[in-house]
Tab-separated table of C-alpha atoms in Angstrom:
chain	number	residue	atom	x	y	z
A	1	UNK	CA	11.810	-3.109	21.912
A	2	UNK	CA	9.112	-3.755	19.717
A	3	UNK	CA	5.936	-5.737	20.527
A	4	UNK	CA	5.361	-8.866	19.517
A	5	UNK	CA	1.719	-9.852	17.947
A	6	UNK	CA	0.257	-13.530	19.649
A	7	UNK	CA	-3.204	-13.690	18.361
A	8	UNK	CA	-4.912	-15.561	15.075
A	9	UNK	CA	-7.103	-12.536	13.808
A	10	UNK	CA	-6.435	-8.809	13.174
A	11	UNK	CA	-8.598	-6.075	11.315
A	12	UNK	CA	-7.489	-5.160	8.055
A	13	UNK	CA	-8.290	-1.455	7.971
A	14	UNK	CA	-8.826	-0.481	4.388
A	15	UNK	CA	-11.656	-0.217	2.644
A	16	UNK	CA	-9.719	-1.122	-0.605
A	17	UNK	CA	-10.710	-4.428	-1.566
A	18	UNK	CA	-6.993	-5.165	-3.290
A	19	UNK	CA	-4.938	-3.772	-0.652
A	20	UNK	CA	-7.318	-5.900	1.548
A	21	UNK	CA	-6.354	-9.095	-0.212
A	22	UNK	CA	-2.801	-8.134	-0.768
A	23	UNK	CA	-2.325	-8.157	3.155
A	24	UNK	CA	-4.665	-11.018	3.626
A	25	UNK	CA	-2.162	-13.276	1.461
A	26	UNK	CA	0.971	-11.710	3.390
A	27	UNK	CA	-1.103	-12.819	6.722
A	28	UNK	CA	-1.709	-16.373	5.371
A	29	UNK	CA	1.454	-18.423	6.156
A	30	UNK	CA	1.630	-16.609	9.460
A	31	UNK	CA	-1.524	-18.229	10.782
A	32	UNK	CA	-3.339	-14.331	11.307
A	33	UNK	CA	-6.946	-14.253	9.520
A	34	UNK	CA	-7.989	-10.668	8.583
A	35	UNK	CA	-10.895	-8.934	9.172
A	36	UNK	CA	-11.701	-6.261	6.866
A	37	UNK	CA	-12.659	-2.908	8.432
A	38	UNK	CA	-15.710	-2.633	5.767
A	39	UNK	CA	-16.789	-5.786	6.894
A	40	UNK	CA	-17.086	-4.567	10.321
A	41	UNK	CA	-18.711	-1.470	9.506
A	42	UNK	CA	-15.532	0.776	10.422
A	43	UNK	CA	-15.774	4.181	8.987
A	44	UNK	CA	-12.044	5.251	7.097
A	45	UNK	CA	-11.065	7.773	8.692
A	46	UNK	CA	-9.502	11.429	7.504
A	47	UNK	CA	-5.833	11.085	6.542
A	48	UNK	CA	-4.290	14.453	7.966
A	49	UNK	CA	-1.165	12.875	8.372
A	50	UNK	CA	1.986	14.806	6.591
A	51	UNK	CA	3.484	10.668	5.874
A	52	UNK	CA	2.735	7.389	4.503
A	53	UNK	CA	4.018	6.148	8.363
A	54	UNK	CA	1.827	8.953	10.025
A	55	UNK	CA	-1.428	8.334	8.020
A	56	UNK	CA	-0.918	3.985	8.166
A	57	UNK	CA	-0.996	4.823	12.013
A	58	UNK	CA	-4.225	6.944	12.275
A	59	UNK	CA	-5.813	3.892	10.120
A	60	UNK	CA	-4.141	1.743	12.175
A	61	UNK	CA	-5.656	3.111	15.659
A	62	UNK	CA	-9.186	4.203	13.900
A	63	UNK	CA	-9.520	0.525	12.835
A	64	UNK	CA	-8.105	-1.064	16.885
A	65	UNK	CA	-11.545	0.511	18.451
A	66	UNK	CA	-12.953	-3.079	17.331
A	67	UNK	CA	-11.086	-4.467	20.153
A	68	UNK	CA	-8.587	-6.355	18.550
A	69	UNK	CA	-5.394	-5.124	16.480
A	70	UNK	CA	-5.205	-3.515	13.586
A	71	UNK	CA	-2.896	-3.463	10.540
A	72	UNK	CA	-3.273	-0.469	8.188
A	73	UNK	CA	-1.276	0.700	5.289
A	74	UNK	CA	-0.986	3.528	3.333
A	75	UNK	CA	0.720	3.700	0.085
A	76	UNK	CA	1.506	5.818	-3.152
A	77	UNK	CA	3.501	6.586	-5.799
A	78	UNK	CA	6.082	8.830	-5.761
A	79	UNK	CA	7.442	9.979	-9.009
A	80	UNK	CA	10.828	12.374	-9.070
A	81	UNK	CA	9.998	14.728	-11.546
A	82	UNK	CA	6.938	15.708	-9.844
A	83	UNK	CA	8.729	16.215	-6.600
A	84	UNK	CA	7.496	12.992	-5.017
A	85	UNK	CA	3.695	13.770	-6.068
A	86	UNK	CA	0.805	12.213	-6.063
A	87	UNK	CA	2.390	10.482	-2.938
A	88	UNK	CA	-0.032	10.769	0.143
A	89	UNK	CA	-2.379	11.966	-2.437
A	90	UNK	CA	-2.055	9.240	-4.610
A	91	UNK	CA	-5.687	7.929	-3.721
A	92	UNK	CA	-6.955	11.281	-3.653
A	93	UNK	CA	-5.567	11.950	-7.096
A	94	UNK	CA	-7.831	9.734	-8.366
A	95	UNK	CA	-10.782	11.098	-6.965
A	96	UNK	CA	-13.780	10.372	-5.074
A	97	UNK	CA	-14.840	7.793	-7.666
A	98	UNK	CA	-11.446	6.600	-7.708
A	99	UNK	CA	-11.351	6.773	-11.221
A	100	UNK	CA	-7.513	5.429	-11.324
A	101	UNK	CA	-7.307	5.789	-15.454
A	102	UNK	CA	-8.026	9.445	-14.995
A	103	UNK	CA	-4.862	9.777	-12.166
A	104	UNK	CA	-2.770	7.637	-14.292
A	105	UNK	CA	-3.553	10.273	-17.105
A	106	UNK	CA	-2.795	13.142	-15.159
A	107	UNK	CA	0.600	11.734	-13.800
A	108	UNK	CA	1.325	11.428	-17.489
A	109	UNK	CA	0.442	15.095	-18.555
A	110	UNK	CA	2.146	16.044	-15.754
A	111	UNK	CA	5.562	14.677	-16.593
A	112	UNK	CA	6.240	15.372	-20.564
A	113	UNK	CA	9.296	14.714	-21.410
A	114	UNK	CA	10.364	14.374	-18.001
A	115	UNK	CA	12.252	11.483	-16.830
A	116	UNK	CA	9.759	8.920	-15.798
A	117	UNK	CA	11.583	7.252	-12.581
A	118	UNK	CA	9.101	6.616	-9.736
A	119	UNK	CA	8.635	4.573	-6.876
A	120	UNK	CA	5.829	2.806	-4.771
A	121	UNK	CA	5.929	3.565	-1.535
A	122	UNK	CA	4.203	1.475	1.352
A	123	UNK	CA	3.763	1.827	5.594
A	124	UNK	CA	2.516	-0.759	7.418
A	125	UNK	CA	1.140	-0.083	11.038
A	126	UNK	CA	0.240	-2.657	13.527
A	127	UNK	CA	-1.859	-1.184	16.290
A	128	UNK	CA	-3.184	-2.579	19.373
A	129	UNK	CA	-6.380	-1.394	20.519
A	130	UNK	CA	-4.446	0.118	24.211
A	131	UNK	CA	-2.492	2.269	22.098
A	132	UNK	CA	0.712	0.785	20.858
A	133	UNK	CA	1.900	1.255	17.349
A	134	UNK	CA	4.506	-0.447	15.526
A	135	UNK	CA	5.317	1.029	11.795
A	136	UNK	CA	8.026	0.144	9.554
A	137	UNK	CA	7.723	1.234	5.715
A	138	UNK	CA	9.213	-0.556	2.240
A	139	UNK	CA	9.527	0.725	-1.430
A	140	UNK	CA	10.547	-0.590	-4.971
A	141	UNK	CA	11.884	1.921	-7.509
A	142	UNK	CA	11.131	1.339	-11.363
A	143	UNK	CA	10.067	3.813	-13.983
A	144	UNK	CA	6.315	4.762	-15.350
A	145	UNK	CA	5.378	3.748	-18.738
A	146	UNK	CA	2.616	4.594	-21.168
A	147	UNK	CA	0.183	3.586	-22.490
A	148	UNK	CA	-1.099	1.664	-19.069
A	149	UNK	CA	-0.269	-1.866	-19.679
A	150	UNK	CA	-2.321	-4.808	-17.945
A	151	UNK	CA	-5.168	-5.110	-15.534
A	152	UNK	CA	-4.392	-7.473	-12.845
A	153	UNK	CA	-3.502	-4.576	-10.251
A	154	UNK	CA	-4.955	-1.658	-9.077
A	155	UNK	CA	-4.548	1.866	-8.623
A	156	UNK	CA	-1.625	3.096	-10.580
A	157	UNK	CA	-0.522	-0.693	-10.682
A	158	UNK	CA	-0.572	-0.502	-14.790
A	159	UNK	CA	1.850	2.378	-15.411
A	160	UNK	CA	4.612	0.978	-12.874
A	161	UNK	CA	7.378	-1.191	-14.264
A	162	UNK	CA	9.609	-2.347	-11.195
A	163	UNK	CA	13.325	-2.051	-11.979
A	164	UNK	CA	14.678	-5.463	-13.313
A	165	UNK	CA	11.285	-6.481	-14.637
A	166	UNK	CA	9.945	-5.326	-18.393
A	167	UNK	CA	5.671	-5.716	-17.006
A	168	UNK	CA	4.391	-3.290	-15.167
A	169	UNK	CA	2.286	-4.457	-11.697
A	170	UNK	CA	-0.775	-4.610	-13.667
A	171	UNK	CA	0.862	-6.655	-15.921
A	172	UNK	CA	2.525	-8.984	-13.496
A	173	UNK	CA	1.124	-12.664	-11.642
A	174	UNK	CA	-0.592	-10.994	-8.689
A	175	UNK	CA	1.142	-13.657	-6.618
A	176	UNK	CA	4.756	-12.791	-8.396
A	177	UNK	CA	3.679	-9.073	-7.991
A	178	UNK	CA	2.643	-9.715	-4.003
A	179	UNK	CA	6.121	-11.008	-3.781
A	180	UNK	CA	8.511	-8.039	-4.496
A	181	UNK	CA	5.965	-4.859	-4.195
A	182	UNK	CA	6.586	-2.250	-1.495
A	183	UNK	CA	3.855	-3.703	0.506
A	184	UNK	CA	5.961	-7.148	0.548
A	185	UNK	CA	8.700	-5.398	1.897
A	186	UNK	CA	7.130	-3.329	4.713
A	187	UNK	CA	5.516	-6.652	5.256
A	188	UNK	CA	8.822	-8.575	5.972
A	189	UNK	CA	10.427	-5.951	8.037
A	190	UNK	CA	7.122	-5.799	10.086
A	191	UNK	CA	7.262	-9.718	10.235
A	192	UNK	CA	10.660	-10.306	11.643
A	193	UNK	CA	10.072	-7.464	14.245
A	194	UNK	CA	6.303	-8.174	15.543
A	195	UNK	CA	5.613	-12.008	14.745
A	196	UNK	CA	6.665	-15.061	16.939
Protein backbone atom coordinates (compact mmCIF):
# COMPACT_ATOMS: atom_id res chain seq x y z
CA UNK A 1 0.00 0.00 0.00
CA UNK A 2 1.44 3.14 -0.74
CA UNK A 3 1.92 6.06 1.69
CA UNK A 4 0.01 8.80 1.76
CA UNK A 5 1.74 12.49 2.02
CA UNK A 6 -0.24 14.91 4.97
CA UNK A 7 1.98 17.85 5.22
CA UNK A 8 1.94 21.59 3.41
CA UNK A 9 5.76 21.75 2.43
CA UNK A 10 8.21 19.33 0.73
CA UNK A 11 11.83 19.92 -0.72
CA UNK A 12 12.09 20.11 -4.27
CA UNK A 13 15.42 18.42 -4.91
CA UNK A 14 16.80 19.79 -8.11
CA UNK A 15 18.98 22.26 -8.62
CA UNK A 16 17.31 23.01 -12.05
CA UNK A 17 15.53 26.10 -11.74
CA UNK A 18 12.71 24.89 -14.56
CA UNK A 19 12.22 21.51 -13.34
CA UNK A 20 11.96 23.37 -9.95
CA UNK A 21 9.06 25.48 -11.14
CA UNK A 22 7.54 22.82 -13.26
CA UNK A 23 6.88 20.75 -9.95
CA UNK A 24 6.19 23.81 -7.94
CA UNK A 25 3.04 24.52 -10.31
CA UNK A 26 2.04 20.65 -10.19
CA UNK A 27 2.26 21.18 -6.16
CA UNK A 28 0.07 24.35 -6.28
CA UNK A 29 -3.59 23.17 -6.34
CA UNK A 30 -2.61 20.47 -3.90
CA UNK A 31 -1.91 22.92 -1.10
CA UNK A 32 2.18 21.50 -0.85
CA UNK A 33 4.72 24.62 -1.04
CA UNK A 34 8.19 23.55 -2.31
CA UNK A 35 11.33 24.13 -1.06
CA UNK A 36 14.07 24.07 -3.42
CA UNK A 37 17.10 21.95 -2.44
CA UNK A 38 19.51 24.98 -3.68
CA UNK A 39 17.72 27.10 -1.51
CA UNK A 40 18.55 25.01 1.36
CA UNK A 41 22.02 24.56 0.54
CA UNK A 42 21.59 20.70 -0.42
CA UNK A 43 24.45 19.43 -2.40
CA UNK A 44 23.00 17.19 -5.80
CA UNK A 45 24.15 14.30 -5.36
CA UNK A 46 26.01 11.59 -7.89
CA UNK A 47 23.46 9.83 -10.10
CA UNK A 48 24.90 6.13 -10.23
CA UNK A 49 21.64 4.86 -10.73
CA UNK A 50 21.22 2.43 -14.00
CA UNK A 51 17.17 4.29 -14.25
CA UNK A 52 15.29 7.39 -14.40
CA UNK A 53 13.19 5.57 -11.18
CA UNK A 54 16.60 4.55 -9.50
CA UNK A 55 18.40 7.96 -9.86
CA UNK A 56 14.76 10.20 -8.91
CA UNK A 57 15.12 8.01 -5.65
CA UNK A 58 18.80 8.72 -4.66
CA UNK A 59 17.69 12.58 -5.23
CA UNK A 60 14.81 11.87 -3.55
CA UNK A 61 16.53 10.46 -0.18
CA UNK A 62 19.79 12.90 -0.62
CA UNK A 63 17.31 15.83 -0.57
CA UNK A 64 14.85 14.05 2.85
CA UNK A 65 18.14 14.64 5.22
CA UNK A 66 16.42 18.25 5.62
CA UNK A 67 13.92 16.60 7.73
CA UNK A 68 11.01 16.83 5.77
CA UNK A 69 10.05 14.93 2.39
CA UNK A 70 11.39 15.13 -0.64
CA UNK A 71 10.19 14.95 -4.26
CA UNK A 72 12.90 14.44 -6.92
CA UNK A 73 12.74 13.72 -10.55
CA UNK A 74 14.86 12.69 -13.07
CA UNK A 75 14.16 12.94 -16.67
CA UNK A 76 15.53 12.59 -20.35
CA UNK A 77 15.05 12.01 -23.67
CA UNK A 78 15.08 8.94 -25.18
CA UNK A 79 15.34 8.81 -28.87
CA UNK A 80 14.97 5.16 -30.82
CA UNK A 81 17.50 5.39 -33.25
CA UNK A 82 20.08 6.03 -30.77
CA UNK A 83 19.03 3.09 -28.70
CA UNK A 84 17.26 5.15 -26.05
CA UNK A 85 20.39 7.63 -25.68
CA UNK A 86 21.08 10.47 -24.18
CA UNK A 87 18.48 9.08 -21.61
CA UNK A 88 20.00 9.10 -17.99
CA UNK A 89 22.65 11.07 -19.65
CA UNK A 90 20.55 13.50 -21.06
CA UNK A 91 21.83 16.27 -18.54
CA UNK A 92 25.19 15.03 -18.77
CA UNK A 93 25.09 15.26 -22.54
CA UNK A 94 24.98 18.66 -22.26
CA UNK A 95 27.80 19.14 -20.18
CA UNK A 96 29.03 20.69 -17.15
CA UNK A 97 27.98 24.12 -18.43
CA UNK A 98 24.88 22.64 -19.51
CA UNK A 99 25.25 24.05 -22.72
CA UNK A 100 21.75 22.40 -23.99
CA UNK A 101 22.24 23.91 -27.83
CA UNK A 102 25.44 21.95 -28.01
CA UNK A 103 23.41 18.40 -26.81
CA UNK A 104 20.61 19.29 -29.01
CA UNK A 105 23.35 19.47 -31.83
CA UNK A 106 24.87 16.35 -31.07
CA UNK A 107 21.50 14.37 -30.86
CA UNK A 108 21.11 15.75 -34.36
CA UNK A 109 24.55 14.57 -35.82
CA UNK A 110 23.93 11.62 -34.22
CA UNK A 111 20.75 10.59 -35.99
CA UNK A 112 21.18 11.51 -39.95
CA UNK A 113 18.77 10.29 -41.74
CA UNK A 114 17.54 8.27 -39.05
CA UNK A 115 14.03 8.26 -38.07
CA UNK A 116 13.61 10.99 -35.57
CA UNK A 117 10.90 9.36 -33.03
CA UNK A 118 11.78 10.09 -29.37
CA UNK A 119 10.29 10.36 -26.17
CA UNK A 120 10.59 12.32 -22.78
CA UNK A 121 10.83 10.34 -20.12
CA UNK A 122 10.12 11.44 -16.38
CA UNK A 123 10.31 9.60 -12.52
CA UNK A 124 9.01 11.17 -9.80
CA UNK A 125 10.11 10.03 -6.20
CA UNK A 126 8.53 11.07 -3.03
CA UNK A 127 10.77 10.30 -0.10
CA UNK A 128 10.31 10.63 3.49
CA UNK A 129 13.18 11.49 5.49
CA UNK A 130 12.76 7.64 7.65
CA UNK A 131 13.31 6.01 4.50
CA UNK A 132 10.22 5.37 2.49
CA UNK A 133 10.10 5.89 -1.20
CA UNK A 134 7.28 6.03 -3.44
CA UNK A 135 8.18 6.28 -7.43
CA UNK A 136 5.95 6.06 -10.27
CA UNK A 137 7.29 7.32 -13.83
CA UNK A 138 5.26 8.99 -17.08
CA UNK A 139 6.34 9.66 -20.77
CA UNK A 140 4.98 11.38 -24.00
CA UNK A 141 6.23 10.13 -27.38
CA UNK A 142 6.60 12.70 -30.37
CA UNK A 143 9.38 13.08 -32.87
CA UNK A 144 12.65 15.57 -32.84
CA UNK A 145 12.77 18.32 -35.24
CA UNK A 146 15.40 20.71 -36.52
CA UNK A 147 16.32 23.51 -36.51
CA UNK A 148 15.40 23.98 -32.51
CA UNK A 149 12.24 25.85 -32.54
CA UNK A 150 11.19 28.20 -29.50
CA UNK A 151 12.60 29.17 -26.17
CA UNK A 152 10.08 28.89 -23.53
CA UNK A 153 11.49 25.38 -22.25
CA UNK A 154 14.54 24.03 -21.33
CA UNK A 155 16.91 21.41 -21.92
CA UNK A 156 16.12 19.63 -25.09
CA UNK A 157 12.54 21.26 -24.72
CA UNK A 158 13.06 23.02 -28.40
CA UNK A 159 13.73 19.97 -30.58
CA UNK A 160 10.67 17.87 -29.08
CA UNK A 161 7.35 18.00 -30.88
CA UNK A 162 4.78 15.87 -28.76
CA UNK A 163 2.66 13.61 -30.98
CA UNK A 164 -0.69 15.40 -31.89
CA UNK A 165 0.85 18.83 -31.50
CA UNK A 166 2.90 20.69 -34.59
CA UNK A 167 5.26 23.10 -31.59
CA UNK A 168 7.77 21.64 -30.02
CA UNK A 169 7.95 22.17 -25.84
CA UNK A 170 9.98 25.15 -26.35
CA UNK A 171 7.56 26.33 -28.51
CA UNK A 172 4.52 25.57 -26.46
CA UNK A 173 2.48 27.89 -23.40
CA UNK A 174 4.61 26.67 -20.49
CA UNK A 175 1.29 26.22 -18.70
CA UNK A 176 -0.24 24.13 -21.90
CA UNK A 177 3.24 22.39 -22.00
CA UNK A 178 3.09 21.67 -17.89
CA UNK A 179 -0.16 20.08 -18.75
CA UNK A 180 0.61 17.03 -21.03
CA UNK A 181 4.64 16.63 -20.51
CA UNK A 182 5.99 13.42 -18.97
CA UNK A 183 6.49 15.19 -15.78
CA UNK A 184 2.51 15.89 -15.75
CA UNK A 185 1.95 12.43 -16.04
CA UNK A 186 4.30 10.93 -13.41
CA UNK A 187 2.78 13.76 -11.51
CA UNK A 188 -0.88 12.45 -11.71
CA UNK A 189 -0.10 8.87 -11.13
CA UNK A 190 1.98 10.02 -8.04
CA UNK A 191 -1.09 12.25 -7.04
CA UNK A 192 -3.85 9.75 -6.98
CA UNK A 193 -1.54 7.23 -5.11
CA UNK A 194 0.25 9.55 -2.31
CA UNK A 195 -2.14 12.69 -1.84
CA UNK A 196 -5.32 12.87 0.41
Amino acid sequence: MTRRFDGTQLVIASHNAGKVREIAELLAPWGIEGVAAATLGLPEPEETGATFPANAELKAHAAAVAGMPALADDSGLAVAALDGAPGIYSARWAGPDRNFARAMADVHERLGAHARTAAFIAALALAWPDGHVEAFEGRIEGRLVWPPRGSRGFGYDPIFAPDGHDETFGEMDPTARARVNHRARAFEKLAAACFP
